[in-house]
Amino acid sequence: MFDIYLASSNKHKALEIEEFLRGIARILIHEKYTSPPETGESFRENAIIKAKTLSHIIPEELVLGEDSGLVVPFLGGAPGVSSHRFSSSGDDEENIKLLIEKMRDAHDEDRKAYFVSYGVLMKGGKILWEGEGRVYGCIDYHQQGEQGFGYDPIFYYPPFKKTFAQLSREEKNRVSHRGAMLRQLRKFLEKQKEL
Ligand code: IMP
């Protein structure tokens, strides 16, 4: 069983990650961690920035940095690495409103989008594992559903004919970007005796 410190103060994220790694790793939050400015130009860079910040505080421990966001090719890749602060307030509802507004002239074929989750496992500032998960869907014309967070109410997932906010947590976990990333991490950890 590994103890992995998550470079985040988001308890929801920690719980979600712990569910995927159950039986193989415990996910812990470190009280001294404060989010660094996410100045990277890619999800990978930001995941590394987060992991390095925490690894600096606890160099002898395993740490996991994760960065995620929504990519809309019609908008040149926006909101991308700025997903959580797309609108000036950074509020989920405002971010969604701004995205709907920017997609006003987008036809069905322009509405393709995907979520990305990038994970970096580190110890002593050294990367031990890294991986990316994605899920493809499209930007809906209006919000639907009450579950989830962030852009879930306007991320339509064709195989289920529902938005992510209309899925149960279990359904979303089965197909989500974070799930895809964490399943790879789980496989890696299962092959390790010690780290
Ligand atoms: P992070 O905490 O820096 O990784 O910010 C990720 C941002 O991307 C969140 O604040 C959301 O706006 C968006 N995001 C990431 N994953 C999801 C998801 O599963 N559903 C909806 N929005 C997401």
PDB file of C-alpha atoms and ligand atoms in Angstrom:
ATOM      1  CA  MET A   1       0.000   0.000   0.000  1.00  0.00           C
ATOM      2  CA  PHE A   2       1.452   3.369  -1.037  1.00  0.00           C
ATOM      3  CA  ASP A   3       0.839   6.702   0.671  1.00  0.00           C
ATOM      4  CA  ILE A   4       0.476   9.408  -1.970  1.00  0.00           C
ATOM      5  CA  TYR A   5       0.143  13.084  -1.130  1.00  0.00           C
ATOM      6  CA  LEU A   6      -2.078  14.961  -3.570  1.00  0.00           C
ATOM      7  CA  ALA A   7      -0.867  18.392  -4.703  1.00  0.00           C
ATOM      8  CA  SER A   8      -4.289  19.926  -4.187  1.00  0.00           C
ATOM      9  CA  SER A   9      -6.360  21.209  -1.315  1.00  0.00           C
ATOM     10  CA  ASN A  10      -9.546  20.005  -3.034  1.00  0.00           C
ATOM     11  CA  LYS A  11     -11.006  17.271  -0.817  1.00  0.00           C
ATOM     12  CA  HIS A  12     -13.504  16.242  -3.541  1.00  0.00           C
ATOM     13  CA  LYS A  13     -10.666  15.598  -5.963  1.00  0.00           C
ATOM     14  CA  ALA A  14      -8.821  13.626  -3.262  1.00  0.00           C
ATOM     15  CA  LEU A  15     -11.871  11.444  -2.576  1.00  0.00           C
ATOM     16  CA  GLU A  16     -12.453  10.823  -6.274  1.00  0.00           C
ATOM     17  CA  ILE A  17      -8.800   9.843  -6.792  1.00  0.00           C
ATOM     18  CA  GLU A  18      -8.834   7.614  -3.722  1.00  0.00           C
ATOM     19  CA  GLU A  19     -11.809   5.683  -5.138  1.00  0.00           C
ATOM     20  CA  PHE A  20      -9.775   4.773  -8.220  1.00  0.00           C
ATOM     21  CA  LEU A  21      -6.701   3.745  -6.258  1.00  0.00           C
ATOM     22  CA  ARG A  22      -8.516   1.862  -3.501  1.00  0.00           C
ATOM     23  CA  GLY A  23      -6.513  -1.086  -2.180  1.00  0.00           C
ATOM     24  CA  ILE A  24      -3.272   0.092  -3.749  1.00  0.00           C
ATOM     25  CA  ALA A  25      -2.757   3.630  -2.389  1.00  0.00           C
ATOM     26  CA  ARG A  26      -3.990   5.992   0.279  1.00  0.00           C
ATOM     27  CA  ILE A  27      -4.482   9.584  -0.903  1.00  0.00           C
ATOM     28  CA  LEU A  28      -3.491  12.252   1.576  1.00  0.00           C
ATOM     29  CA  ILE A  29      -3.677  16.023   1.588  1.00  0.00           C
ATOM     30  CA  HIS A  30      -0.791  17.972   3.140  1.00  0.00           C
ATOM     31  CA  GLU A  31      -1.743  20.945   5.261  1.00  0.00           C
ATOM     32  CA  LYS A  32       1.316  22.973   4.197  1.00  0.00           C
ATOM     33  CA  TYR A  33       0.420  22.779   0.491  1.00  0.00           C
ATOM     34  CA  THR A  34      -0.881  25.976  -1.084  1.00  0.00           C
ATOM     35  CA  SER A  35      -1.705  26.110  -4.789  1.00  0.00           C
ATOM     36  CA  PRO A  36       1.092  27.691  -6.844  1.00  0.00           C
ATOM     37  CA  PRO A  37       0.277  30.028  -9.771  1.00  0.00           C
ATOM     38  CA  GLU A  38      -0.540  27.784 -12.753  1.00  0.00           C
ATOM     39  CA  THR A  39       1.772  29.498 -15.200  1.00  0.00           C
ATOM     40  CA  GLY A  40       2.360  26.503 -17.472  1.00  0.00           C
ATOM     41  CA  GLU A  41       1.243  26.453 -21.089  1.00  0.00           C
ATOM     42  CA  SER A  42       0.120  22.838 -20.990  1.00  0.00           C
ATOM     43  CA  PHE A  43      -1.717  20.535 -18.595  1.00  0.00           C
ATOM     44  CA  ARG A  44       1.547  18.622 -18.218  1.00  0.00           C
ATOM     45  CA  GLU A  45       3.505  21.718 -17.206  1.00  0.00           C
ATOM     46  CA  ASN A  46       0.880  22.676 -14.645  1.00  0.00           C
ATOM     47  CA  ALA A  47       0.709  19.153 -13.217  1.00  0.00           C
ATOM     48  CA  ILE A  48       4.519  19.263 -12.817  1.00  0.00           C
ATOM     49  CA  ILE A  49       4.389  22.729 -11.198  1.00  0.00           C
ATOM     50  CA  LYS A  50       1.835  21.442  -8.645  1.00  0.00           C
ATOM     51  CA  ALA A  51       3.749  18.226  -7.930  1.00  0.00           C
ATOM     52  CA  LYS A  52       7.101  20.055  -7.602  1.00  0.00           C
ATOM     53  CA  THR A  53       5.609  22.546  -5.153  1.00  0.00           C
ATOM     54  CA  LEU A  54       4.509  19.747  -2.836  1.00  0.00           C
ATOM     55  CA  SER A  55       7.601  17.594  -3.440  1.00  0.00           C
ATOM     56  CA  HIS A  56       9.698  20.545  -2.267  1.00  0.00           C
ATOM     57  CA  ILE A  57       7.856  20.482   1.088  1.00  0.00           C
ATOM     58  CA  ILE A  58       7.978  16.670   1.522  1.00  0.00           C
ATOM     59  CA  PRO A  59      10.855  15.373  -0.668  1.00  0.00           C
ATOM     60  CA  GLU A  60      10.821  11.911   0.906  1.00  0.00           C
ATOM     61  CA  GLU A  61       7.147  11.253   0.065  1.00  0.00           C
ATOM     62  CA  LEU A  62       5.302  10.254  -3.102  1.00  0.00           C
ATOM     63  CA  VAL A  63       3.282  13.165  -4.478  1.00  0.00           C
ATOM     64  CA  LEU A  64       0.733  13.378  -7.275  1.00  0.00           C
ATOM     65  CA  GLY A  65       0.109  16.533  -9.299  1.00  0.00           C
ATOM     66  CA  GLU A  66      -2.991  16.613 -11.490  1.00  0.00           C
ATOM     67  CA  ASP A  67      -4.160  19.263 -13.917  1.00  0.00           C
ATOM     68  CA  SER A  68      -7.298  19.107 -15.959  1.00  0.00           C
ATOM     69  CA  GLY A  69      -9.477  21.171 -18.233  1.00  0.00           C
ATOM     70  CA  LEU A  70     -11.748  21.398 -21.243  1.00  0.00           C
ATOM     71  CA  VAL A  71     -10.410  21.853 -24.786  1.00  0.00           C
ATOM     72  CA  VAL A  72     -12.618  23.235 -27.563  1.00  0.00           C
ATOM     73  CA  PRO A  73     -10.825  23.199 -30.951  1.00  0.00           C
ATOM     74  CA  PHE A  74     -13.404  25.666 -32.423  1.00  0.00           C
ATOM     75  CA  LEU A  75     -12.135  28.202 -29.827  1.00  0.00           C
ATOM     76  CA  GLY A  76      -8.466  27.536 -30.604  1.00  0.00           C
ATOM     77  CA  GLY A  77      -8.184  25.151 -27.654  1.00  0.00           C
ATOM     78  CA  ALA A  78      -9.829  27.440 -25.048  1.00  0.00           C
ATOM     79  CA  PRO A  79     -10.637  27.336 -22.191  1.00  0.00           C
ATOM     80  CA  GLY A  80      -7.744  24.790 -21.953  1.00  0.00           C
ATOM     81  CA  VAL A  81      -5.268  25.386 -19.137  1.00  0.00           C
ATOM     82  CA  SER A  82      -7.394  28.384 -18.090  1.00  0.00           C
ATOM     83  CA  SER A  83     -10.541  26.253 -17.628  1.00  0.00           C
ATOM     84  CA  HIS A  84     -11.098  27.160 -13.983  1.00  0.00           C
ATOM     85  CA  ARG A  85     -10.635  30.885 -14.573  1.00  0.00           C
ATOM     86  CA  PHE A  86     -12.221  31.253 -18.030  1.00  0.00           C
ATOM     87  CA  SER A  87     -14.604  34.041 -16.938  1.00  0.00           C
ATOM     88  CA  SER A  88     -13.258  36.858 -14.783  1.00  0.00           C
ATOM     89  CA  SER A  89     -14.989  35.545 -11.642  1.00  0.00           C
ATOM     90  CA  GLY A  90     -13.890  31.933 -12.267  1.00  0.00           C
ATOM     91  CA  ASP A  91     -17.299  30.817 -11.011  1.00  0.00           C
ATOM     92  CA  ASP A  92     -18.586  27.561 -12.663  1.00  0.00           C
ATOM     93  CA  GLU A  93     -21.890  29.189 -13.692  1.00  0.00           C
ATOM     94  CA  GLU A  94     -20.120  32.228 -15.210  1.00  0.00           C
ATOM     95  CA  ASN A  95     -17.597  30.010 -17.028  1.00  0.00           C
ATOM     96  CA  ILE A  96     -20.470  28.033 -18.580  1.00  0.00           C
ATOM     97  CA  LYS A  97     -22.351  31.197 -19.609  1.00  0.00           C
ATOM     98  CA  LEU A  98     -19.232  32.570 -21.285  1.00  0.00           C
ATOM     99  CA  LEU A  99     -18.646  29.292 -23.132  1.00  0.00           C
ATOM    100  CA  ILE A 100     -22.266  29.159 -24.377  1.00  0.00           C
ATOM    101  CA  GLU A 101     -21.899  32.760 -25.580  1.00  0.00           C
ATOM    102  CA  LYS A 102     -18.627  32.054 -27.415  1.00  0.00           C
ATOM    103  CA  MET A 103     -20.166  28.969 -29.064  1.00  0.00           C
ATOM    104  CA  ARG A 104     -23.213  30.929 -30.303  1.00  0.00           C
ATOM    105  CA  ASP A 105     -22.185  30.660 -33.976  1.00  0.00           C
ATOM    106  CA  ALA A 106     -20.846  27.111 -33.755  1.00  0.00           C
ATOM    107  CA  HIS A 107     -22.798  24.497 -35.715  1.00  0.00           C
ATOM    108  CA  ASP A 108     -23.088  20.841 -34.678  1.00  0.00           C
ATOM    109  CA  GLU A 109     -19.848  19.904 -36.451  1.00  0.00           C
ATOM    110  CA  ASP A 110     -17.924  22.709 -34.667  1.00  0.00           C
ATOM    111  CA  ARG A 111     -18.970  21.575 -31.197  1.00  0.00           C
ATOM    112  CA  LYS A 112     -16.485  18.765 -30.666  1.00  0.00           C
ATOM    113  CA  ALA A 113     -14.606  19.094 -27.372  1.00  0.00           C
ATOM    114  CA  TYR A 114     -12.641  16.996 -24.934  1.00  0.00           C
ATOM    115  CA  PHE A 115     -11.630  16.955 -21.303  1.00  0.00           C
ATOM    116  CA  VAL A 116      -8.004  16.269 -20.407  1.00  0.00           C
ATOM    117  CA  SER A 117      -6.535  15.087 -17.121  1.00  0.00           C
ATOM    118  CA  TYR A 118      -2.760  14.958 -16.764  1.00  0.00           C
ATOM    119  CA  GLY A 119      -1.131  13.248 -13.796  1.00  0.00           C
ATOM    120  CA  VAL A 120       2.463  13.317 -12.572  1.00  0.00           C
ATOM    121  CA  LEU A 121       3.759  11.074  -9.788  1.00  0.00           C
ATOM    122  CA  MET A 122       6.912  12.432  -8.189  1.00  0.00           C
ATOM    123  CA  LYS A 123       9.372  11.771  -5.393  1.00  0.00           C
ATOM    124  CA  GLY A 124      12.179  14.102  -4.386  1.00  0.00           C
ATOM    125  CA  GLY A 125      11.363  16.325  -7.378  1.00  0.00           C
ATOM    126  CA  LYS A 126      11.882  13.421  -9.817  1.00  0.00           C
ATOM    127  CA  ILE A 127       9.094  12.196 -12.113  1.00  0.00           C
ATOM    128  CA  LEU A 128       8.411   8.478 -11.548  1.00  0.00           C
ATOM    129  CA  TRP A 129       5.316   8.219 -13.749  1.00  0.00           C
ATOM    130  CA  GLU A 130       3.203  10.499 -15.887  1.00  0.00           C
ATOM    131  CA  GLY A 131       0.113   9.957 -17.955  1.00  0.00           C
ATOM    132  CA  GLU A 132      -2.863  11.585 -19.647  1.00  0.00           C
ATOM    133  CA  GLY A 133      -6.535  10.699 -19.904  1.00  0.00           C
ATOM    134  CA  ARG A 134      -9.089  12.158 -22.308  1.00  0.00           C
ATOM    135  CA  VAL A 135     -12.788  11.926 -22.990  1.00  0.00           C
ATOM    136  CA  TYR A 136     -14.399  13.180 -26.193  1.00  0.00           C
ATOM    137  CA  GLY A 137     -17.824  14.774 -26.489  1.00  0.00           C
ATOM    138  CA  CYS A 138     -19.360  18.041 -27.597  1.00  0.00           C
ATOM    139  CA  ILE A 139     -20.508  21.356 -26.210  1.00  0.00           C
ATOM    140  CA  ASP A 140     -24.270  21.361 -25.769  1.00  0.00           C
ATOM    141  CA  TYR A 141     -26.449  24.338 -26.749  1.00  0.00           C
ATOM    142  CA  HIS A 142     -27.770  24.680 -23.202  1.00  0.00           C
ATOM    143  CA  GLN A 143     -27.149  23.287 -19.715  1.00  0.00           C
ATOM    144  CA  GLN A 144     -28.666  19.984 -18.658  1.00  0.00           C
ATOM    145  CA  GLY A 145     -28.317  18.046 -15.408  1.00  0.00           C
ATOM    146  CA  GLU A 146     -27.435  18.774 -11.811  1.00  0.00           C
ATOM    147  CA  GLN A 147     -24.597  16.358 -10.988  1.00  0.00           C
ATOM    148  CA  GLY A 148     -20.845  16.904 -11.134  1.00  0.00           C
ATOM    149  CA  PHE A 149     -19.054  20.236 -11.300  1.00  0.00           C
ATOM    150  CA  GLY A 150     -17.350  22.680 -13.653  1.00  0.00           C
ATOM    151  CA  TYR A 151     -18.421  22.319 -17.271  1.00  0.00           C
ATOM    152  CA  ASP A 152     -20.332  19.044 -16.739  1.00  0.00           C
ATOM    153  CA  PRO A 153     -23.779  20.572 -17.526  1.00  0.00           C
ATOM    154  CA  ILE A 154     -22.738  21.512 -21.080  1.00  0.00           C
ATOM    155  CA  PHE A 155     -20.437  18.601 -21.883  1.00  0.00           C
ATOM    156  CA  TYR A 156     -22.612  16.245 -23.935  1.00  0.00           C
ATOM    157  CA  TYR A 157     -21.376  12.659 -24.142  1.00  0.00           C
ATOM    158  CA  PRO A 158     -22.802  11.009 -27.296  1.00  0.00           C
ATOM    159  CA  PRO A 159     -22.453   7.319 -26.246  1.00  0.00           C
ATOM    160  CA  PHE A 160     -24.788   7.973 -23.293  1.00  0.00           C
ATOM    161  CA  LYS A 161     -26.862  10.686 -25.057  1.00  0.00           C
ATOM    162  CA  LYS A 162     -26.520  12.745 -21.862  1.00  0.00           C
ATOM    163  CA  THR A 163     -24.407  15.551 -20.484  1.00  0.00           C
ATOM    164  CA  PHE A 164     -21.838  14.678 -17.814  1.00  0.00           C
ATOM    165  CA  ALA A 165     -24.093  16.439 -15.293  1.00  0.00           C
ATOM    166  CA  GLN A 166     -26.854  13.906 -16.082  1.00  0.00           C
ATOM    167  CA  LEU A 167     -24.634  10.945 -15.192  1.00  0.00           C
ATOM    168  CA  SER A 168     -24.267   9.261 -11.820  1.00  0.00           C
ATOM    169  CA  ARG A 169     -20.806   9.500 -10.302  1.00  0.00           C
ATOM    170  CA  GLU A 170     -20.233   5.860 -11.157  1.00  0.00           C
ATOM    171  CA  GLU A 171     -21.187   6.385 -14.829  1.00  0.00           C
ATOM    172  CA  LYS A 172     -18.968   9.460 -15.104  1.00  0.00           C
ATOM    173  CA  ASN A 173     -16.024   7.674 -13.448  1.00  0.00           C
ATOM    174  CA  ARG A 174     -16.295   4.869 -15.980  1.00  0.00           C
ATOM    175  CA  VAL A 175     -15.667   7.151 -18.939  1.00  0.00           C
ATOM    176  CA  SER A 176     -14.052  10.310 -17.549  1.00  0.00           C
ATOM    177  CA  HIS A 177     -10.655  11.770 -18.411  1.00  0.00           C
ATOM    178  CA  ARG A 178      -9.574  11.573 -14.754  1.00  0.00           C
ATOM    179  CA  GLY A 179     -10.672   7.926 -14.652  1.00  0.00           C
ATOM    180  CA  ALA A 180      -8.639   7.156 -17.785  1.00  0.00           C
ATOM    181  CA  MET A 181      -5.547   8.804 -16.275  1.00  0.00           C
ATOM    182  CA  LEU A 182      -5.982   7.099 -12.894  1.00  0.00           C
ATOM    183  CA  ARG A 183      -6.475   3.626 -14.361  1.00  0.00           C
ATOM    184  CA  GLN A 184      -3.038   3.983 -16.000  1.00  0.00           C
ATOM    185  CA  LEU A 185      -1.547   5.137 -12.686  1.00  0.00           C
ATOM    186  CA  ARG A 186      -3.145   2.180 -10.914  1.00  0.00           C
ATOM    187  CA  LYS A 187      -1.610  -0.237 -13.432  1.00  0.00           C
ATOM    188  CA  PHE A 188       1.805   1.349 -12.868  1.00  0.00           C
ATOM    189  CA  LEU A 189       1.497   1.132  -9.071  1.00  0.00           C
ATOM    190  CA  GLU A 190       0.356  -2.483  -9.225  1.00  0.00           C
ATOM    191  CA  LYS A 191       3.659  -3.378 -10.913  1.00  0.00           C
ATOM    192  CA  GLN A 192       5.808  -1.670  -8.240  1.00  0.00           C
ATOM    193  CA  LYS A 193       7.060  -3.361  -5.089  1.00  0.00           C
ATOM    194  CA  GLU A 194       8.320  -0.118  -3.596  1.00  0.00           C
ATOM    195  CA  LEU A 195       8.842   3.469  -4.708  1.00  0.00           C
TER     196      LEU A 195
HETATM  197  P1  IMP B   1      -7.684  22.269 -11.997  1.00  0.00           P
HETATM  198  O1  IMP B   1      -8.216  22.065 -10.615  1.00  0.00           O
HETATM  199  O2  IMP B   1      -6.605  23.270 -12.114  1.00  0.00           O
HETATM  200  O3  IMP B   1      -7.294  20.947 -12.624  1.00  0.00           O
HETATM  201  O4  IMP B   1      -8.874  22.925 -12.844  1.00  0.00           O
HETATM  202  C1  IMP B   1      -9.659  22.153 -13.650  1.00  0.00           C
HETATM  203  C2  IMP B   1     -10.843  22.950 -14.185  1.00  0.00           C
HETATM  204  O5  IMP B   1     -11.235  22.313 -15.397  1.00  0.00           O
HETATM  205  C3  IMP B   1     -12.053  22.860 -13.253  1.00  0.00           C
HETATM  206  O6  IMP B   1     -12.169  23.968 -12.430  1.00  0.00           O
HETATM  207  C4  IMP B   1     -13.220  22.752 -14.234  1.00  0.00           C
HETATM  208  O7  IMP B   1     -13.606  24.020 -14.651  1.00  0.00           O
HETATM  209  C5  IMP B   1     -12.602  22.028 -15.423  1.00  0.00           C
HETATM  210  N1  IMP B   1     -12.790  20.567 -15.275  1.00  0.00           N
HETATM  211  C6  IMP B   1     -11.838  19.630 -15.050  1.00  0.00           C
HETATM  212  N2  IMP B   1     -12.372  18.405 -14.945  1.00  0.00           N
HETATM  213  C7  IMP B   1     -13.700  18.568 -15.090  1.00  0.00           C
HETATM  214  C8  IMP B   1     -14.795  17.647 -15.062  1.00  0.00           C
HETATM  215  O8  IMP B   1     -14.693  16.434 -14.832  1.00  0.00           O
HETATM  216  N3  IMP B   1     -16.006  18.209 -15.270  1.00  0.00           N
HETATM  217  C9  IMP B   1     -16.193  19.522 -15.490  1.00  0.00           C
HETATM  218  N4  IMP B   1     -15.220  20.411 -15.507  1.00  0.00           N
HETATM  219  C10 IMP B   1     -13.965  19.944 -15.311  1.00  0.00           C
END
